Amino acid sequence: MTDTDILPAESTDPALKTRLCLMMFLQYFVQGCYLPIITLYLIQALGFSAWQIGVFGAALAVGPLLAPFLFGQIVDRHYATERVLAFCHLAGGVIMLALFVQQSFWPVVTLGVLYSILYVPTMMLTNSLSFQHLKDSDKEFPLIRLWGTIGFVVPAWIAEGVFLANLEGEALNTGRGIVLAMAGVVGLLMAAYCLTLPHTPPVKSDKKDLAPGKVIKMLRYRHFLVLVIVAFIISIVHKFYFQWNSPFLSAILKQADVTGAWEQRISSIGQVFEVLVMAVLGFGLKKYGFKSVMLVGLLSYLVRSLIFAYASTIGTVAIMQGFTVAIALTCLGQAMHGLCFGCFLAAAYIYVDKVAPLDVRGSMQTFFGTFVFGLGMFAGGFISGSIGDYFTSTARDTLLRTQWNIPSQTGIIEFTQKNLAGETAQLLRDWPGIWLSSAAIALFATLMFWILFPKTDTSQRIDHSEEPG
């Protein structure tokens, strides 16, 4: 062993790491402003129907589908990363400010599509910029990325604790639009900050980055094919959560006579537990293996949906003043987001990276993140929106339960909503129906993975010269 073998890895300059931490904080602060609460704002302030919410949700999934072609294959090959980041955040900030003042359906959807195309590449580019400047990325990047999660959580406490404090009723409904203005302003600040980041020239990588032929060959292997199909299905369930979580939280809080804005802060519980799960994910994968850990993630999607379905049926049973059993269960469901994300989605990305042949590792991540998860979220927008529409009605005699001769009416919550024309109407929403639909999809994905994914360890790197087993 030589002296160089025992030398510790060189550490990155602390000042540079601080700059990268601030970059990650601002990057995900922008997303944390609007993502947890956008559905509730569109429903209560602009009067979007369940189906229209689904269309908007699908629009936000267009970015992952187009970003690799518009940016990964063209822009970041010719321009420095920090300049591409600055352009995307500048344009994205302007679009967010436009969304803040826009109230018509199709303009909002169009702006949502444009924003997703601009924002999604910045998540990949902030990662790549960090990796290029960190001297020991394996050790240092997790801490850098942690500041992204912190940035995602902070806007909830600023928006609801400061701007929306003491607001109720219609003033609160319309006031929630402030999160779009916050995202726009911080996006513009991020654009300016990006120009101060270390110069990061474009990487002249192989033109065959996507390597579609080699990627498709990977589908010959059963374990990879099963993972792709299951990931597509579970991403639909993932979309259910982000699309219906804030309206559901609002319904549960109103049922308990809790006033004011709390939905965004309650949803931030998920990000806190995400950090905890990610901290022990490596240990879990090593001790229990990929199949067991990913099954935990899939079961978490199923259990969370069942918890939400049950929470909507138990009414106002109180633990203490202003805190009901339903709220407690809903908070537990938020915490399970950490298991859902860490144990399945993050573990799946790690698995893909481990099994992909060295010459197509980048292509596999693009394929899995874009064409599997991205398409699943796109489909999930329409599916969850349509199911929400099916379980929303103007009267009890037109509810699906009534049409199916189901006598129980528990979990059907009445609410007032104005439509796009500004007219108010009393509506009924069958929350157990929505979440049990999500649970059914999660159950199908879980059973498929449990039965078809090999029990033996399949996390070795694949050699294309080998025959699939």
PDB file of C-alpha atoms in Angstrom, residues 84-319:
ATOM      1  CA  VAL A  84     -28.660  27.987 -18.530  1.00  0.00           C
ATOM      2  CA  LEU A  85     -29.836  27.971 -14.910  1.00  0.00           C
ATOM      3  CA  ALA A  86     -30.072  31.761 -14.917  1.00  0.00           C
ATOM      4  CA  PHE A  87     -32.143  31.788 -18.118  1.00  0.00           C
ATOM      5  CA  CYS A  88     -34.528  29.071 -16.918  1.00  0.00           C
ATOM      6  CA  HIS A  89     -35.146  30.734 -13.566  1.00  0.00           C
ATOM      7  CA  LEU A  90     -35.509  34.184 -15.118  1.00  0.00           C
ATOM      8  CA  ALA A  91     -38.105  32.983 -17.620  1.00  0.00           C
ATOM      9  CA  GLY A  92     -39.730  30.751 -14.991  1.00  0.00           C
ATOM     10  CA  GLY A  93     -39.983  33.640 -12.527  1.00  0.00           C
ATOM     11  CA  VAL A  94     -41.732  35.789 -15.111  1.00  0.00           C
ATOM     12  CA  ILE A  95     -44.162  32.943 -15.882  1.00  0.00           C
ATOM     13  CA  MET A  96     -44.930  32.471 -12.184  1.00  0.00           C
ATOM     14  CA  LEU A  97     -45.745  36.156 -11.831  1.00  0.00           C
ATOM     15  CA  ALA A  98     -48.011  35.815 -14.871  1.00  0.00           C
ATOM     16  CA  LEU A  99     -49.741  32.851 -13.204  1.00  0.00           C
ATOM     17  CA  PHE A 100     -50.268  35.009 -10.124  1.00  0.00           C
ATOM     18  CA  VAL A 101     -52.516  37.400 -12.093  1.00  0.00           C
ATOM     19  CA  GLN A 102     -54.042  34.881 -14.538  1.00  0.00           C
ATOM     20  CA  GLN A 103     -57.442  33.346 -13.767  1.00  0.00           C
ATOM     21  CA  SER A 104     -58.610  31.648 -16.987  1.00  0.00           C
ATOM     22  CA  PHE A 105     -58.306  27.891 -17.445  1.00  0.00           C
ATOM     23  CA  TRP A 106     -56.384  27.429 -20.692  1.00  0.00           C
ATOM     24  CA  PRO A 107     -53.938  30.298 -20.116  1.00  0.00           C
ATOM     25  CA  VAL A 108     -53.155  28.809 -16.685  1.00  0.00           C
ATOM     26  CA  VAL A 109     -52.605  25.358 -18.223  1.00  0.00           C
ATOM     27  CA  THR A 110     -50.423  26.791 -21.001  1.00  0.00           C
ATOM     28  CA  LEU A 111     -48.303  28.728 -18.518  1.00  0.00           C
ATOM     29  CA  GLY A 112     -48.059  25.574 -16.394  1.00  0.00           C
ATOM     30  CA  VAL A 113     -46.670  23.620 -19.358  1.00  0.00           C
ATOM     31  CA  LEU A 114     -44.116  26.321 -20.149  1.00  0.00           C
ATOM     32  CA  TYR A 115     -43.053  26.572 -16.532  1.00  0.00           C
ATOM     33  CA  SER A 116     -42.555  22.825 -16.122  1.00  0.00           C
ATOM     34  CA  ILE A 117     -40.392  22.725 -19.272  1.00  0.00           C
ATOM     35  CA  LEU A 118     -38.201  25.471 -17.806  1.00  0.00           C
ATOM     36  CA  TYR A 119     -38.078  24.330 -14.183  1.00  0.00           C
ATOM     37  CA  VAL A 120     -37.502  20.583 -14.474  1.00  0.00           C
ATOM     38  CA  PRO A 121     -34.084  20.893 -16.205  1.00  0.00           C
ATOM     39  CA  THR A 122     -32.849  23.134 -13.390  1.00  0.00           C
ATOM     40  CA  MET A 123     -33.179  20.267 -10.903  1.00  0.00           C
ATOM     41  CA  MET A 124     -30.803  18.153 -12.991  1.00  0.00           C
ATOM     42  CA  LEU A 125     -28.485  21.071 -13.726  1.00  0.00           C
ATOM     43  CA  THR A 126     -28.041  22.093 -10.065  1.00  0.00           C
ATOM     44  CA  ASN A 127     -27.058  18.477  -9.343  1.00  0.00           C
ATOM     45  CA  SER A 128     -24.573  18.350 -12.209  1.00  0.00           C
ATOM     46  CA  LEU A 129     -23.064  21.725 -11.291  1.00  0.00           C
ATOM     47  CA  SER A 130     -22.556  20.518  -7.729  1.00  0.00           C
ATOM     48  CA  PHE A 131     -20.939  17.264  -8.831  1.00  0.00           C
ATOM     49  CA  GLN A 132     -18.516  19.106 -11.099  1.00  0.00           C
ATOM     50  CA  HIS A 133     -17.242  21.353  -8.298  1.00  0.00           C
ATOM     51  CA  LEU A 134     -17.299  19.037  -5.263  1.00  0.00           C
ATOM     52  CA  LYS A 135     -14.028  17.231  -4.658  1.00  0.00           C
ATOM     53  CA  ASP A 136     -15.621  14.392  -2.671  1.00  0.00           C
ATOM     54  CA  SER A 137     -19.168  14.274  -4.030  1.00  0.00           C
ATOM     55  CA  ASP A 138     -20.096  10.955  -2.375  1.00  0.00           C
ATOM     56  CA  LYS A 139     -19.525  12.473   1.047  1.00  0.00           C
ATOM     57  CA  GLU A 140     -20.370  16.126   0.415  1.00  0.00           C
ATOM     58  CA  PHE A 141     -23.337  16.081  -1.977  1.00  0.00           C
ATOM     59  CA  PRO A 142     -25.926  14.617   0.463  1.00  0.00           C
ATOM     60  CA  LEU A 143     -25.422  17.606   2.785  1.00  0.00           C
ATOM     61  CA  ILE A 144     -25.640  20.031  -0.147  1.00  0.00           C
ATOM     62  CA  ARG A 145     -28.879  18.380  -1.312  1.00  0.00           C
ATOM     63  CA  LEU A 146     -30.295  18.425   2.218  1.00  0.00           C
ATOM     64  CA  TRP A 147     -30.522  22.213   1.921  1.00  0.00           C
ATOM     65  CA  GLY A 148     -32.844  21.673  -1.035  1.00  0.00           C
ATOM     66  CA  THR A 149     -35.281  19.803   1.211  1.00  0.00           C
ATOM     67  CA  ILE A 150     -34.992  22.550   3.831  1.00  0.00           C
ATOM     68  CA  GLY A 151     -35.708  25.092   1.093  1.00  0.00           C
ATOM     69  CA  PHE A 152     -38.820  23.144   0.077  1.00  0.00           C
ATOM     70  CA  VAL A 153     -40.210  23.216   3.635  1.00  0.00           C
ATOM     71  CA  VAL A 154     -39.513  26.854   4.574  1.00  0.00           C
ATOM     72  CA  PRO A 155     -42.045  28.549   2.184  1.00  0.00           C
ATOM     73  CA  ALA A 156     -44.962  26.849   3.958  1.00  0.00           C
ATOM     74  CA  TRP A 157     -44.100  28.603   7.204  1.00  0.00           C
ATOM     75  CA  ILE A 158     -43.537  31.957   5.509  1.00  0.00           C
ATOM     76  CA  ALA A 159     -46.672  31.846   3.354  1.00  0.00           C
ATOM     77  CA  GLU A 160     -49.078  30.538   6.002  1.00  0.00           C
ATOM     78  CA  GLY A 161     -47.366  31.972   9.062  1.00  0.00           C
ATOM     79  CA  VAL A 162     -46.880  35.496   7.671  1.00  0.00           C
ATOM     80  CA  PHE A 163     -48.785  36.339   4.480  1.00  0.00           C
ATOM     81  CA  LEU A 164     -51.895  34.236   5.180  1.00  0.00           C
ATOM     82  CA  ALA A 165     -51.980  34.630   8.952  1.00  0.00           C
ATOM     83  CA  ASN A 166     -55.438  35.487  10.348  1.00  0.00           C
ATOM     84  CA  LEU A 167     -57.123  35.131   6.933  1.00  0.00           C
ATOM     85  CA  GLU A 168     -60.301  33.069   6.585  1.00  0.00           C
ATOM     86  CA  GLY A 169     -62.975  32.283   4.015  1.00  0.00           C
ATOM     87  CA  GLU A 170     -62.806  33.925   0.614  1.00  0.00           C
ATOM     88  CA  ALA A 171     -59.910  36.181   1.657  1.00  0.00           C
ATOM     89  CA  LEU A 172     -57.861  33.068   2.438  1.00  0.00           C
ATOM     90  CA  ASN A 173     -58.895  31.313  -0.777  1.00  0.00           C
ATOM     91  CA  THR A 174     -57.735  34.144  -3.006  1.00  0.00           C
ATOM     92  CA  GLY A 175     -54.828  35.026  -0.732  1.00  0.00           C
ATOM     93  CA  ARG A 176     -53.205  31.652  -1.350  1.00  0.00           C
ATOM     94  CA  GLY A 177     -52.175  32.970  -4.748  1.00  0.00           C
ATOM     95  CA  ILE A 178     -49.338  34.714  -2.904  1.00  0.00           C
ATOM     96  CA  VAL A 179     -47.368  31.459  -3.197  1.00  0.00           C
ATOM     97  CA  LEU A 180     -47.154  32.029  -6.956  1.00  0.00           C
ATOM     98  CA  ALA A 181     -45.833  35.540  -6.433  1.00  0.00           C
ATOM     99  CA  MET A 182     -43.330  34.173  -3.891  1.00  0.00           C
ATOM    100  CA  ALA A 183     -42.159  31.546  -6.382  1.00  0.00           C
ATOM    101  CA  GLY A 184     -41.834  34.189  -9.088  1.00  0.00           C
ATOM    102  CA  VAL A 185     -39.839  36.653  -6.988  1.00  0.00           C
ATOM    103  CA  VAL A 186     -37.512  34.001  -5.555  1.00  0.00           C
ATOM    104  CA  GLY A 187     -37.116  32.568  -9.073  1.00  0.00           C
ATOM    105  CA  LEU A 188     -35.867  35.951 -10.260  1.00  0.00           C
ATOM    106  CA  LEU A 189     -33.500  36.135  -7.263  1.00  0.00           C
ATOM    107  CA  MET A 190     -32.255  32.647  -8.115  1.00  0.00           C
ATOM    108  CA  ALA A 191     -31.629  33.752 -11.716  1.00  0.00           C
ATOM    109  CA  ALA A 192     -29.405  36.587 -10.497  1.00  0.00           C
ATOM    110  CA  TYR A 193     -27.650  34.322  -8.001  1.00  0.00           C
ATOM    111  CA  CYS A 194     -26.893  31.717 -10.683  1.00  0.00           C
ATOM    112  CA  LEU A 195     -24.729  34.257 -12.501  1.00  0.00           C
ATOM    113  CA  THR A 196     -22.467  34.368  -9.423  1.00  0.00           C
ATOM    114  CA  LEU A 197     -21.954  30.587  -9.338  1.00  0.00           C
ATOM    115  CA  PRO A 198     -18.632  29.042 -10.401  1.00  0.00           C
ATOM    116  CA  HIS A 199     -18.182  28.851 -14.149  1.00  0.00           C
ATOM    117  CA  THR A 200     -19.261  25.401 -15.326  1.00  0.00           C
ATOM    118  CA  PRO A 201     -18.631  24.873 -19.061  1.00  0.00           C
ATOM    119  CA  PRO A 202     -20.833  22.490 -21.047  1.00  0.00           C
ATOM    120  CA  VAL A 203     -19.854  18.833 -21.082  1.00  0.00           C
ATOM    121  CA  LYS A 204     -19.121  17.537 -24.561  1.00  0.00           C
ATOM    122  CA  SER A 205     -20.634  14.124 -24.099  1.00  0.00           C
ATOM    123  CA  ASP A 206     -21.355  11.435 -26.630  1.00  0.00           C
ATOM    124  CA  LYS A 207     -24.189  12.263 -29.049  1.00  0.00           C
ATOM    125  CA  LYS A 208     -25.743   8.867 -28.329  1.00  0.00           C
ATOM    126  CA  ASP A 209     -26.543   9.759 -24.730  1.00  0.00           C
ATOM    127  CA  LEU A 210     -30.067   8.381 -24.918  1.00  0.00           C
ATOM    128  CA  ALA A 211     -28.909   5.126 -26.589  1.00  0.00           C
ATOM    129  CA  PRO A 212     -32.517   3.968 -27.181  1.00  0.00           C
ATOM    130  CA  GLY A 213     -31.507   0.634 -28.661  1.00  0.00           C
ATOM    131  CA  LYS A 214     -29.453  -0.372 -25.649  1.00  0.00           C
ATOM    132  CA  VAL A 215     -32.103   0.868 -23.259  1.00  0.00           C
ATOM    133  CA  ILE A 216     -34.813  -1.174 -24.952  1.00  0.00           C
ATOM    134  CA  LYS A 217     -32.594  -4.257 -24.778  1.00  0.00           C
ATOM    135  CA  MET A 218     -32.646  -3.900 -20.999  1.00  0.00           C
ATOM    136  CA  LEU A 219     -36.371  -4.663 -21.076  1.00  0.00           C
ATOM    137  CA  ARG A 220     -35.482  -8.253 -21.989  1.00  0.00           C
ATOM    138  CA  TYR A 221     -34.518  -8.766 -18.355  1.00  0.00           C
ATOM    139  CA  ARG A 222     -37.527  -9.659 -16.232  1.00  0.00           C
ATOM    140  CA  HIS A 223     -36.464  -7.787 -13.116  1.00  0.00           C
ATOM    141  CA  PHE A 224     -35.949  -4.559 -15.043  1.00  0.00           C
ATOM    142  CA  LEU A 225     -39.174  -4.895 -17.061  1.00  0.00           C
ATOM    143  CA  VAL A 226     -41.198  -5.512 -13.878  1.00  0.00           C
ATOM    144  CA  LEU A 227     -39.618  -2.485 -12.193  1.00  0.00           C
ATOM    145  CA  VAL A 228     -40.423  -0.249 -15.181  1.00  0.00           C
ATOM    146  CA  ILE A 229     -44.077  -1.329 -15.269  1.00  0.00           C
ATOM    147  CA  VAL A 230     -44.537  -1.040 -11.501  1.00  0.00           C
ATOM    148  CA  ALA A 231     -42.821   2.367 -11.397  1.00  0.00           C
ATOM    149  CA  PHE A 232     -45.161   3.633 -14.115  1.00  0.00           C
ATOM    150  CA  ILE A 233     -48.216   2.430 -12.172  1.00  0.00           C
ATOM    151  CA  ILE A 234     -47.073   3.740  -8.792  1.00  0.00           C
ATOM    152  CA  SER A 235     -46.251   7.145 -10.264  1.00  0.00           C
ATOM    153  CA  ILE A 236     -49.983   7.455 -10.964  1.00  0.00           C
ATOM    154  CA  VAL A 237     -50.585   6.943  -7.229  1.00  0.00           C
ATOM    155  CA  HIS A 238     -47.818   9.458  -6.523  1.00  0.00           C
ATOM    156  CA  LYS A 239     -49.744  11.992  -8.612  1.00  0.00           C
ATOM    157  CA  PHE A 240     -52.936  11.242  -6.652  1.00  0.00           C
ATOM    158  CA  TYR A 241     -51.169  12.416  -3.501  1.00  0.00           C
ATOM    159  CA  PHE A 242     -49.829  15.696  -4.858  1.00  0.00           C
ATOM    160  CA  GLN A 243     -53.064  16.442  -6.701  1.00  0.00           C
ATOM    161  CA  TRP A 244     -55.585  15.728  -3.954  1.00  0.00           C
ATOM    162  CA  ASN A 245     -53.624  16.113  -0.738  1.00  0.00           C
ATOM    163  CA  SER A 246     -54.196  19.846  -0.149  1.00  0.00           C
ATOM    164  CA  PRO A 247     -57.975  19.797  -0.896  1.00  0.00           C
ATOM    165  CA  PHE A 248     -58.274  16.745   1.357  1.00  0.00           C
ATOM    166  CA  LEU A 249     -56.371  18.468   4.171  1.00  0.00           C
ATOM    167  CA  SER A 250     -58.659  21.480   3.800  1.00  0.00           C
ATOM    168  CA  ALA A 251     -61.750  19.271   4.069  1.00  0.00           C
ATOM    169  CA  ILE A 252     -60.470  17.482   7.195  1.00  0.00           C
ATOM    170  CA  LEU A 253     -59.520  20.760   8.882  1.00  0.00           C
ATOM    171  CA  LYS A 254     -62.892  22.353   8.123  1.00  0.00           C
ATOM    172  CA  GLN A 255     -64.637  19.262   9.471  1.00  0.00           C
ATOM    173  CA  ALA A 256     -62.809  19.853  12.777  1.00  0.00           C
ATOM    174  CA  ASP A 257     -63.666  23.588  12.692  1.00  0.00           C
ATOM    175  CA  VAL A 258     -59.998  24.523  12.320  1.00  0.00           C
ATOM    176  CA  THR A 259     -59.745  27.911  10.640  1.00  0.00           C
ATOM    177  CA  GLY A 260     -56.879  29.600   8.881  1.00  0.00           C
ATOM    178  CA  ALA A 261     -54.125  28.271   6.626  1.00  0.00           C
ATOM    179  CA  TRP A 262     -52.493  25.051   7.851  1.00  0.00           C
ATOM    180  CA  GLU A 263     -52.490  22.766   4.821  1.00  0.00           C
ATOM    181  CA  GLN A 264     -49.038  23.640   3.509  1.00  0.00           C
ATOM    182  CA  ARG A 265     -47.383  23.345   6.917  1.00  0.00           C
ATOM    183  CA  ILE A 266     -49.004  19.975   7.610  1.00  0.00           C
ATOM    184  CA  SER A 267     -47.865  18.646   4.237  1.00  0.00           C
ATOM    185  CA  SER A 268     -44.262  19.636   5.095  1.00  0.00           C
ATOM    186  CA  ILE A 269     -44.239  16.740   7.586  1.00  0.00           C
ATOM    187  CA  GLY A 270     -43.629  14.521   4.566  1.00  0.00           C
ATOM    188  CA  GLN A 271     -40.375  16.269   3.656  1.00  0.00           C
ATOM    189  CA  VAL A 272     -39.089  16.039   7.250  1.00  0.00           C
ATOM    190  CA  PHE A 273     -39.610  12.282   7.272  1.00  0.00           C
ATOM    191  CA  GLU A 274     -38.150  12.040   3.780  1.00  0.00           C
ATOM    192  CA  VAL A 275     -34.851  13.315   5.216  1.00  0.00           C
ATOM    193  CA  LEU A 276     -34.973  10.711   8.002  1.00  0.00           C
ATOM    194  CA  VAL A 277     -35.695   7.848   5.605  1.00  0.00           C
ATOM    195  CA  MET A 278     -32.976   8.927   3.169  1.00  0.00           C
ATOM    196  CA  ALA A 279     -30.488   8.974   6.055  1.00  0.00           C
ATOM    197  CA  VAL A 280     -30.968   5.229   6.680  1.00  0.00           C
ATOM    198  CA  LEU A 281     -31.805   4.110   3.130  1.00  0.00           C
ATOM    199  CA  GLY A 282     -28.277   2.913   2.373  1.00  0.00           C
ATOM    200  CA  PHE A 283     -28.243   0.760   5.516  1.00  0.00           C
ATOM    201  CA  GLY A 284     -31.652  -0.694   4.679  1.00  0.00           C
ATOM    202  CA  LEU A 285     -30.684  -1.608   1.127  1.00  0.00           C
ATOM    203  CA  LYS A 286     -27.496  -3.306   2.308  1.00  0.00           C
ATOM    204  CA  LYS A 287     -29.174  -5.284   5.103  1.00  0.00           C
ATOM    205  CA  TYR A 288     -32.531  -6.199   3.557  1.00  0.00           C
ATOM    206  CA  GLY A 289     -31.979  -5.920  -0.193  1.00  0.00           C
ATOM    207  CA  PHE A 290     -33.733  -3.990  -2.930  1.00  0.00           C
ATOM    208  CA  LYS A 291     -36.887  -6.100  -3.191  1.00  0.00           C
ATOM    209  CA  SER A 292     -37.738  -5.870   0.513  1.00  0.00           C
ATOM    210  CA  VAL A 293     -37.051  -2.140   0.715  1.00  0.00           C
ATOM    211  CA  MET A 294     -39.024  -1.337  -2.446  1.00  0.00           C
ATOM    212  CA  LEU A 295     -41.922  -3.473  -1.184  1.00  0.00           C
ATOM    213  CA  VAL A 296     -41.971  -1.320   1.957  1.00  0.00           C
ATOM    214  CA  GLY A 297     -42.235   1.740  -0.284  1.00  0.00           C
ATOM    215  CA  LEU A 298     -45.059   0.247  -2.344  1.00  0.00           C
ATOM    216  CA  LEU A 299     -46.955  -0.864   0.758  1.00  0.00           C
ATOM    217  CA  SER A 300     -46.561   2.672   2.130  1.00  0.00           C
ATOM    218  CA  TYR A 301     -48.380   4.070  -0.910  1.00  0.00           C
ATOM    219  CA  LEU A 302     -51.179   1.564  -0.272  1.00  0.00           C
ATOM    220  CA  VAL A 303     -51.390   2.167   3.490  1.00  0.00           C
ATOM    221  CA  ARG A 304     -51.315   5.948   3.093  1.00  0.00           C
ATOM    222  CA  SER A 305     -54.275   5.840   0.709  1.00  0.00           C
ATOM    223  CA  LEU A 306     -56.183   3.592   3.148  1.00  0.00           C
ATOM    224  CA  ILE A 307     -55.368   5.908   6.068  1.00  0.00           C
ATOM    225  CA  PHE A 308     -56.726   8.892   4.161  1.00  0.00           C
ATOM    226  CA  ALA A 309     -59.854   6.951   3.158  1.00  0.00           C
ATOM    227  CA  TYR A 310     -60.511   5.975   6.782  1.00  0.00           C
ATOM    228  CA  ALA A 311     -59.679   9.434   8.165  1.00  0.00           C
ATOM    229  CA  SER A 312     -62.434  10.963   6.036  1.00  0.00           C
ATOM    230  CA  THR A 313     -65.059   8.639   7.558  1.00  0.00           C
ATOM    231  CA  ILE A 314     -64.589   9.104  11.319  1.00  0.00           C
ATOM    232  CA  GLY A 315     -65.982  12.611  11.616  1.00  0.00           C
ATOM    233  CA  THR A 316     -64.978  14.889  14.481  1.00  0.00           C
ATOM    234  CA  VAL A 317     -63.819  12.437  17.163  1.00  0.00           C
ATOM    235  CA  ALA A 318     -61.527  14.696  19.208  1.00  0.00           C
ATOM    236  CA  ILE A 319     -58.208  13.919  20.872  1.00  0.00           C
TER     237      ILE A 319
END
